[in-house]
Backbone as JSON, one array per atom type, in Angstrom:
{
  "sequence": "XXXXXXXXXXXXXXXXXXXXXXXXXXXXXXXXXXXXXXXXXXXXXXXXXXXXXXXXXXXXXXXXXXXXXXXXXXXXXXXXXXXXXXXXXXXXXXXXXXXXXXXXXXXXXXXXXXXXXXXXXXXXXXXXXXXXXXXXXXXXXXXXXXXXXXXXXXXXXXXXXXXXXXXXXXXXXXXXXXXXXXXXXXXXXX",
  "N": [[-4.02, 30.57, 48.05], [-3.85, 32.09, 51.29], [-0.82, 34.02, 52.8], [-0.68, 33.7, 55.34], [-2.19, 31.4, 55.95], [-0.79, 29.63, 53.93], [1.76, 29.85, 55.72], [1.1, 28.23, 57.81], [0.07, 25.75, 57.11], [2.97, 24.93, 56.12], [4.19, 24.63, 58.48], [2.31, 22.69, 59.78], [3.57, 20.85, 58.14], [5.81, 20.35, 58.82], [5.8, 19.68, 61.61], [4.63, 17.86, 61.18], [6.62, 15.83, 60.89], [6.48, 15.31, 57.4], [7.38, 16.31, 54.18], [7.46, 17.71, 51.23], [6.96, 16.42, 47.38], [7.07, 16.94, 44.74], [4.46, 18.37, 45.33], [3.32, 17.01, 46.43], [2.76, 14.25, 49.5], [5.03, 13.26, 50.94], [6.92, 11.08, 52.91], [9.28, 11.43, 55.25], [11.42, 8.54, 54.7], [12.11, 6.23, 57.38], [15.11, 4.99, 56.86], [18.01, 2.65, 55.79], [21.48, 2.72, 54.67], [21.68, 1.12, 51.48], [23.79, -1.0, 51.2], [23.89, -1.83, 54.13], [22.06, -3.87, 54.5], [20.67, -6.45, 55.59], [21.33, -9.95, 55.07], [18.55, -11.33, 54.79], [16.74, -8.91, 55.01], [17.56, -8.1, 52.93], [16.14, -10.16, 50.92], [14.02, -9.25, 51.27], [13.14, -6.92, 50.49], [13.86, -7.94, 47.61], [11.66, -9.49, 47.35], [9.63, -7.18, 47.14], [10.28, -6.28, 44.77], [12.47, -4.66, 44.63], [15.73, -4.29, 43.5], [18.37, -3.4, 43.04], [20.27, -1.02, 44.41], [20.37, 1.26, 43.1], [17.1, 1.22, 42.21], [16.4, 0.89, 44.88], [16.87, 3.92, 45.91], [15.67, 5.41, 43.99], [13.36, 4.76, 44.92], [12.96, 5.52, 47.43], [13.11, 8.58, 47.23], [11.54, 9.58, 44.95], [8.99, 10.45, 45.52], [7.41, 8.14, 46.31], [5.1, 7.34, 48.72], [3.26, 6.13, 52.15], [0.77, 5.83, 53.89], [0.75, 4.43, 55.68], [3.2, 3.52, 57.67], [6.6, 5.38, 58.11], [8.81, 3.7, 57.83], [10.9, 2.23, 55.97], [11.63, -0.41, 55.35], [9.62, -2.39, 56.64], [7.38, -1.23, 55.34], [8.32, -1.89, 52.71], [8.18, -4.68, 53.01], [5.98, -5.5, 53.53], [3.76, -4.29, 51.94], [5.1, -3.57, 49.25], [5.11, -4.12, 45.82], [6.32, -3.86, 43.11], [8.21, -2.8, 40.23], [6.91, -1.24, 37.07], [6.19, -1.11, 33.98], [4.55, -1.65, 31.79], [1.29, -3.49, 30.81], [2.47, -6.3, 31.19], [4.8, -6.42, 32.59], [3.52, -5.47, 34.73], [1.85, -7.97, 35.34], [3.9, -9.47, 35.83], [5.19, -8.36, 37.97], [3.42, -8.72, 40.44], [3.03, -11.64, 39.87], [5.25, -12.17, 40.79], [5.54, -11.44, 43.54], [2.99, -12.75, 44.42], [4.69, -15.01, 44.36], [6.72, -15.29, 46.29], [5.15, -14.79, 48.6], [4.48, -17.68, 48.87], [7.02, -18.98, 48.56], [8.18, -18.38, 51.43], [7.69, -19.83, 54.52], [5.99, -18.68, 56.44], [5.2, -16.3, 56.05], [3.51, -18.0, 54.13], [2.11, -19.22, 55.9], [0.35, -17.06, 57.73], [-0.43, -16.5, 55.84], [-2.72, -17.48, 54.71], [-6.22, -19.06, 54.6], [-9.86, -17.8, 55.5], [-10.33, -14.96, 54.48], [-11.02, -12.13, 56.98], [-11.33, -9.66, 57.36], [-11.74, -6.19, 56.12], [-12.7, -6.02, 53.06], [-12.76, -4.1, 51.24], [-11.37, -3.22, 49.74], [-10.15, -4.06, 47.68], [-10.3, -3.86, 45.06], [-8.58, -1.73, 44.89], [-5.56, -0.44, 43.77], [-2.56, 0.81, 44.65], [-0.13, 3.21, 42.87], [2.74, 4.83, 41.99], [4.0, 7.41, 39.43], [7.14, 7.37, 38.29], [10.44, 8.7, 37.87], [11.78, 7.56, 35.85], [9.91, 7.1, 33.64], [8.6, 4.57, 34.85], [6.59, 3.27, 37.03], [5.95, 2.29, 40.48], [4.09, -0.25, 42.54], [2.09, -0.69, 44.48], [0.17, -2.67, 47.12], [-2.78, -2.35, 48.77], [-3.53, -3.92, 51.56], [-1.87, -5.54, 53.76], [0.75, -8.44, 52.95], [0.89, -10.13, 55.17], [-1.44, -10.8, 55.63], [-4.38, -12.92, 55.02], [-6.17, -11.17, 53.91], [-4.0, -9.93, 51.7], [-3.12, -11.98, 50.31], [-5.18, -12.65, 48.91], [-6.13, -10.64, 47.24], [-3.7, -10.18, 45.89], [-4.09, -12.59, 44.32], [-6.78, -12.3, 42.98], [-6.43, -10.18, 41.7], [-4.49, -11.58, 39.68], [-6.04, -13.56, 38.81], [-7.79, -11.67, 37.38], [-6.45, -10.42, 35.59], [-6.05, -12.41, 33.9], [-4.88, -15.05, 34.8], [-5.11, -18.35, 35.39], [-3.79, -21.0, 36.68], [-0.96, -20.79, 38.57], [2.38, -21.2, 38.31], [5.01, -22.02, 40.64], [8.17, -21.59, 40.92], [10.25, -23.26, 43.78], [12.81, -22.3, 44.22], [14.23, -19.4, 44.77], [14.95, -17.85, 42.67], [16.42, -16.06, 39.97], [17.56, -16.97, 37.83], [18.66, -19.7, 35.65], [17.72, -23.36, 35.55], [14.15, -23.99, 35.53], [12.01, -26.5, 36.79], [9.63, -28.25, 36.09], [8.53, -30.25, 37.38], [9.46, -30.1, 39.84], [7.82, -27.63, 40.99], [5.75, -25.29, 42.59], [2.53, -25.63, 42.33], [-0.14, -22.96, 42.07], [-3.84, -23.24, 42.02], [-5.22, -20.56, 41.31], [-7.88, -19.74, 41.4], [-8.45, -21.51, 44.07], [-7.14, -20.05, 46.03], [-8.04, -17.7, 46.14]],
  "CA": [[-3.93, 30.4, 49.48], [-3.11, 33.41, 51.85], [0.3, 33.7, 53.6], [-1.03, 33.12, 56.5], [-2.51, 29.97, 55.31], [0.31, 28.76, 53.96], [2.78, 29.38, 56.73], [0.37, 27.68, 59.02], [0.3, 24.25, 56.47], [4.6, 24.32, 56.42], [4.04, 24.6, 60.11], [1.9, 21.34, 60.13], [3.8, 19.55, 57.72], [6.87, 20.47, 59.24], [5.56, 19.38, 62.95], [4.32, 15.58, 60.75], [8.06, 15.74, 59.88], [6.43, 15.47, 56.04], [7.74, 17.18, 53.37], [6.56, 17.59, 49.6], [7.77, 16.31, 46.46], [6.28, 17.69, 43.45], [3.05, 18.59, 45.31], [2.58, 15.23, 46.84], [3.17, 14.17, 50.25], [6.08, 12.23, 51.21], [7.78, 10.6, 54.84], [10.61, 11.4, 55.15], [11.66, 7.59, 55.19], [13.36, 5.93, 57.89], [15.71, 3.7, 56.29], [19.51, 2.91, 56.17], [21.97, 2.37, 53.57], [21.43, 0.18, 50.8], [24.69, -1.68, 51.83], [23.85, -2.05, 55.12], [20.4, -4.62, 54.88], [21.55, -8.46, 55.67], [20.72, -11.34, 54.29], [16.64, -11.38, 55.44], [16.37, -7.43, 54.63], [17.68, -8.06, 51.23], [15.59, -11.22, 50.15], [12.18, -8.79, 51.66], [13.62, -5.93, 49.58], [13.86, -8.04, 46.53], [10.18, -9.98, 47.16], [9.39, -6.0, 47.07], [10.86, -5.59, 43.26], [13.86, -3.75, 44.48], [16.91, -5.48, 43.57], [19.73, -2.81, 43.18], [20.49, 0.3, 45.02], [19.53, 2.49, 41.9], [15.83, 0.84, 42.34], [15.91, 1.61, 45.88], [16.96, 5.3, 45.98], [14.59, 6.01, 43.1], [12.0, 4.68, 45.69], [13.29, 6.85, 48.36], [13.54, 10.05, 46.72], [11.56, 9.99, 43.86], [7.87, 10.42, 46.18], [6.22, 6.73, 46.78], [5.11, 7.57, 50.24], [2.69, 5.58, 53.27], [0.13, 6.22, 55.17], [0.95, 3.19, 57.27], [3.96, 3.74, 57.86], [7.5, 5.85, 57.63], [9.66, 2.45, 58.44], [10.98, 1.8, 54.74], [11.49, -2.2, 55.21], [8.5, -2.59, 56.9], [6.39, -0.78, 54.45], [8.35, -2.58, 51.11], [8.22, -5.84, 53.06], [3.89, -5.49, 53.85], [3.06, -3.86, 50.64], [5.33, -3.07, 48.15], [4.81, -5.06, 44.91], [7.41, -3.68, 42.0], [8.3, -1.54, 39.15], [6.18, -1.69, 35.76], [6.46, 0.0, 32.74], [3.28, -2.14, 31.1], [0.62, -4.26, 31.69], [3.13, -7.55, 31.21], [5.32, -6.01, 33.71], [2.58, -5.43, 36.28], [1.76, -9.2, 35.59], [4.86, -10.27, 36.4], [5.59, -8.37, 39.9], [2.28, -9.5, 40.95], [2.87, -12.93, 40.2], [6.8, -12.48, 41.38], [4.76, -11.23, 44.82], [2.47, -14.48, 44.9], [5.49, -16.4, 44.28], [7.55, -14.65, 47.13], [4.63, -15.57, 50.13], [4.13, -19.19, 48.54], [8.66, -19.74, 49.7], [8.14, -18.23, 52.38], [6.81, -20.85, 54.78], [6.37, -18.24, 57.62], [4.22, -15.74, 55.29], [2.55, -18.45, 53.73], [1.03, -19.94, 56.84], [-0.2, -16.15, 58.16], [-2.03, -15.27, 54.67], [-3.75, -18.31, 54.4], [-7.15, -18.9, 55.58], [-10.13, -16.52, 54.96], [-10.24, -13.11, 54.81], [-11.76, -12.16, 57.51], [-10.78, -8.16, 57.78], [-12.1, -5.28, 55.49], [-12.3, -6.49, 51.54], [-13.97, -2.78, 50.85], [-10.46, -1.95, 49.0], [-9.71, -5.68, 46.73], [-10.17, -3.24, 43.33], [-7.46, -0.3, 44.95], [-4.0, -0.16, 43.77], [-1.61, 2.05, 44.68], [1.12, 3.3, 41.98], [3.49, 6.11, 41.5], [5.05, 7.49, 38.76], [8.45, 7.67, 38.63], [10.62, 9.82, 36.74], [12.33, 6.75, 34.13], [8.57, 6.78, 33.38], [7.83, 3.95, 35.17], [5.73, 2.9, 38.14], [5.88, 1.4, 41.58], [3.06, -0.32, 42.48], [1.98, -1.41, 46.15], [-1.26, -2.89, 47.93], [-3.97, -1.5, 50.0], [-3.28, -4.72, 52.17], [-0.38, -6.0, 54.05], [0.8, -9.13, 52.72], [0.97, -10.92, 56.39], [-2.67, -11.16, 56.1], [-5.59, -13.6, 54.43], [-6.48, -10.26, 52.8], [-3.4, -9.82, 51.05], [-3.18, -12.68, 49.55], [-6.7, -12.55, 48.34], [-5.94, -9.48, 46.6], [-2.96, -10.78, 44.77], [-4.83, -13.91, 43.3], [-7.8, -11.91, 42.35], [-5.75, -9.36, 40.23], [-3.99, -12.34, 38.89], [-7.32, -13.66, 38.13], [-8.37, -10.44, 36.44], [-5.26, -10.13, 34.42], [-6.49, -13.92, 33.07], [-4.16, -16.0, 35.01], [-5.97, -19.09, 36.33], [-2.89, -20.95, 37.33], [0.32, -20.35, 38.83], [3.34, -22.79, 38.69], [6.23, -21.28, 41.53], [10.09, -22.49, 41.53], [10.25, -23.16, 45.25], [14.01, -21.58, 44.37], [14.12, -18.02, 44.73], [16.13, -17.34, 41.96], [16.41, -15.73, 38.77], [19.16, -17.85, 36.69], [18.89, -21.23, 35.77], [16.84, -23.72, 34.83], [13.31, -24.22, 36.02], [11.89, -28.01, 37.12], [8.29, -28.36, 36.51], [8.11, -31.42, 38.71], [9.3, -29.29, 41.76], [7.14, -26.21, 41.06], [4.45, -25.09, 43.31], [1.38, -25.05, 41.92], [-1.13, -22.3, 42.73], [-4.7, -22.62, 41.6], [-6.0, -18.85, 41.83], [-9.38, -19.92, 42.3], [-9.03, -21.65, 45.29], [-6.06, -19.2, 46.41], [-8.32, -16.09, 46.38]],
  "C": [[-3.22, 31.63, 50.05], [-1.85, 33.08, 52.07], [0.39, 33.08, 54.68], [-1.36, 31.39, 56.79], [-1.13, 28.84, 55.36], [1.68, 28.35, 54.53], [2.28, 28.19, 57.45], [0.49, 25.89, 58.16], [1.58, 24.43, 56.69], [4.69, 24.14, 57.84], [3.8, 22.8, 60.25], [2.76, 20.51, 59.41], [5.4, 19.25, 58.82], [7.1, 19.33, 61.1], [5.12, 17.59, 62.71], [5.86, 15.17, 60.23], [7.71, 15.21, 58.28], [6.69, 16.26, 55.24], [6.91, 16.78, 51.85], [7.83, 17.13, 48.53], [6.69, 16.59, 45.34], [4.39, 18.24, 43.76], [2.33, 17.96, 45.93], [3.02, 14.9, 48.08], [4.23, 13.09, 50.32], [6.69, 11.77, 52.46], [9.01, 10.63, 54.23], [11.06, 9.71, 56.11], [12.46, 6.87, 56.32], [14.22, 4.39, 57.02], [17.88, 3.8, 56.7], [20.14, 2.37, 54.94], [22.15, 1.12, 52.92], [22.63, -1.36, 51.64], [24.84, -2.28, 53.27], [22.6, -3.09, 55.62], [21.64, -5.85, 54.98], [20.87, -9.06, 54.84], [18.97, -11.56, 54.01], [16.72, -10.71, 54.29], [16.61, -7.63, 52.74], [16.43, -8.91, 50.47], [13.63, -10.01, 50.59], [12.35, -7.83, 50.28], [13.34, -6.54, 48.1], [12.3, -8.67, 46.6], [9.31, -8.34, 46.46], [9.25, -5.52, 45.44], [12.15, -5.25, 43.54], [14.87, -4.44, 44.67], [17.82, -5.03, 43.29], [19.22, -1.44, 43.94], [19.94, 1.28, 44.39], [18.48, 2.67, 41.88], [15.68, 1.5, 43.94], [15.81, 3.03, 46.29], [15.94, 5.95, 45.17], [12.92, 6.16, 44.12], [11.95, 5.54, 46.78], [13.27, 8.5, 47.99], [12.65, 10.24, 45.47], [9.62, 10.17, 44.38], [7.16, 9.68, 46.48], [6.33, 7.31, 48.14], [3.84, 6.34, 50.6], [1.83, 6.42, 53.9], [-0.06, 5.64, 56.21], [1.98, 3.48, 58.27], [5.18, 4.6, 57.61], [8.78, 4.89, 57.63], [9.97, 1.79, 56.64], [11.05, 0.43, 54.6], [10.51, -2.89, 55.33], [7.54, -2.45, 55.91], [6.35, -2.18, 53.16], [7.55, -4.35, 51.43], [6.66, -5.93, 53.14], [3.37, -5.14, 52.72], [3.41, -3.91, 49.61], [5.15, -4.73, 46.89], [5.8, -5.13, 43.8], [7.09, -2.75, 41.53], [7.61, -2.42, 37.97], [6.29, -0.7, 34.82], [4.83, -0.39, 31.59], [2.53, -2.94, 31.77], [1.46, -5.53, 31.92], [3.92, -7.64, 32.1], [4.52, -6.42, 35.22], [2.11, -7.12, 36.75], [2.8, -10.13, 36.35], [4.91, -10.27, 37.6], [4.63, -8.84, 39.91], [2.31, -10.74, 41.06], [4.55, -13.13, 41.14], [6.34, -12.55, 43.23], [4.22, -12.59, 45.22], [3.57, -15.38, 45.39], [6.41, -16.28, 45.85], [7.11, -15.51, 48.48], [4.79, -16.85, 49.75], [5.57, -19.79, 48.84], [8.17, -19.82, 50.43], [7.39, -19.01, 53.49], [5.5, -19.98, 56.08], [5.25, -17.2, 57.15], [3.32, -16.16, 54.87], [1.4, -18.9, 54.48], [0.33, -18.95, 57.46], [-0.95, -15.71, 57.03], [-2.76, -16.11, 54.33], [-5.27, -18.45, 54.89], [-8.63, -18.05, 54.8], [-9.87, -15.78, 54.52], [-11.25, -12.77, 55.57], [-11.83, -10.86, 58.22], [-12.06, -7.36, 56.34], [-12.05, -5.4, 53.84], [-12.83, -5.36, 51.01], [-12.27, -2.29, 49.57], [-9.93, -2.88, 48.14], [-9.52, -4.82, 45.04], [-9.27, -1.62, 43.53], [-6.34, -1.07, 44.62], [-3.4, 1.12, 43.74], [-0.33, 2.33, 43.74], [1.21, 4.54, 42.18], [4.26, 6.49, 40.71], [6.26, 7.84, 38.69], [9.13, 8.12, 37.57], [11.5, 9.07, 35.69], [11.1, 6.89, 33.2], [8.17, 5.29, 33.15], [7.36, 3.99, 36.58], [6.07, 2.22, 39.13], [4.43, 1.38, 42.02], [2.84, -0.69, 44.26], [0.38, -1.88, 46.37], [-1.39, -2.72, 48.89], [-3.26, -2.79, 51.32], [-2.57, -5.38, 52.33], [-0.25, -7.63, 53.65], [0.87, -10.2, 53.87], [-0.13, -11.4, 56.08], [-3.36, -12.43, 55.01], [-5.87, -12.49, 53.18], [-5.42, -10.05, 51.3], [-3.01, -10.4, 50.01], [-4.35, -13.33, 48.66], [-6.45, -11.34, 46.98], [-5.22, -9.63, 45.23], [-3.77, -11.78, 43.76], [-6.22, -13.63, 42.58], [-7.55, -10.53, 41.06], [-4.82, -10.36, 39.44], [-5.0, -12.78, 37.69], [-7.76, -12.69, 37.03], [-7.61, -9.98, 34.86], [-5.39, -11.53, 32.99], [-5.34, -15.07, 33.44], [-5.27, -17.15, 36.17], [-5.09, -20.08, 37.28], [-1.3, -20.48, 37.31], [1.34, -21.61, 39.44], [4.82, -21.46, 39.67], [7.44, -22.02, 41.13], [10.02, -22.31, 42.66], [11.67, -22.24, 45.5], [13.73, -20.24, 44.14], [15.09, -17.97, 43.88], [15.47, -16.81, 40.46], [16.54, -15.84, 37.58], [18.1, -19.39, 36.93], [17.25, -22.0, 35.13], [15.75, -24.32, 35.73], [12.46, -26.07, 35.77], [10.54, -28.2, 37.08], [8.0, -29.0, 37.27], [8.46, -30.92, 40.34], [8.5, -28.01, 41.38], [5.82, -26.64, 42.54], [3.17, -24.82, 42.16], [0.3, -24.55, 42.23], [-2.54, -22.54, 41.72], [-5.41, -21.44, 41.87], [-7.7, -18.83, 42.07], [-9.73, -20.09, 43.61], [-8.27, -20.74, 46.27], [-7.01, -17.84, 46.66], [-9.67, -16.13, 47.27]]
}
């Protein structure tokens, strides 16, 4: 690329306030310090995967970028999915994701329904590698929607999960109640 050239691209990126990280585009995110999300922001954050500060900065700084958005809560809370290192991993966030809208009463009742938007992108995922050498993963489609939750239950599907039992408790610890679970069938779910 000439000089000319390539002043004229730092120009543009400079004027998209985007910068590069290894080559790759990146937003410069808006976000605010880990310590500073509430109660909500945290529980979106962790539906997201990201569940310490170390996880989030890696995501900030280490090049996952948007083309939706530069609004880092927004983004994790609409798309993001987790970190994976394998396929058993990737199974998990994905189903940790399902399990996330299926609390949520407020998510669950906006992704239900059809899909009645653009299904042209149901076999995209988005990942980036990250430099522990693992992955963050995200979807084409915001989890508010019908689509989104189509998406999820058809890569569940794919992975060979037919159902899905939830703890209605968001938690991590403790001991799980089959008789209160949610149970998702992914058939009729997708």
């Amino acid at each position: 690329m000439s000089n000319k050239k390539s002043k004229h691209a730092r120009k543009a990126q400079l004027k998209a306030r985007v910068g590069t990280v290894r080559g790759h585009l990146s937003p410069n995110w808006k976000s605010k310090p880990w310590s500073e999300y509430n109660e909500r922001e945290s529980r979106e954050l962790k539906a997201a995967g990201i569940t310490n500060e170390a996880d989030y900065l890696r995501i900030l700084r280490d090049g996952v970028r948007s083309e939706e958005t530069d609004d880092f809560l927004w983004w994790a809370a609409n798309y993001g999915i987790g970190f994976c290192r394998n396929e058993v991993e990737f199974a998990q966030a994905i189903a940790w994701r399902f399990a996330s809208i299926e609390r949520d009463p407020l998510r669950k009742s906006m992704s239900q329904g059809a899909p009645s938007g653009d299904l042209s992108r149901m076999k995209v995922l988005h990942a980036w590698n990250l430099k522990r050498g693992d992955r963050y993963v995200a979807s084409p489609y915001s989890f508010y929607t019908p689509e989104g939750r189509t998406w999820l239950a058809r890569y569940l599907k794919a992975i060979g999960f037919t159902t899905l039992v939830i703890d209605p408790e968001d938690r991590t610890e403790g001991e799980f109640d089959v008789r209160d679970g949610i149970v998702v069938h992914l058939a009729e779910a997708a």
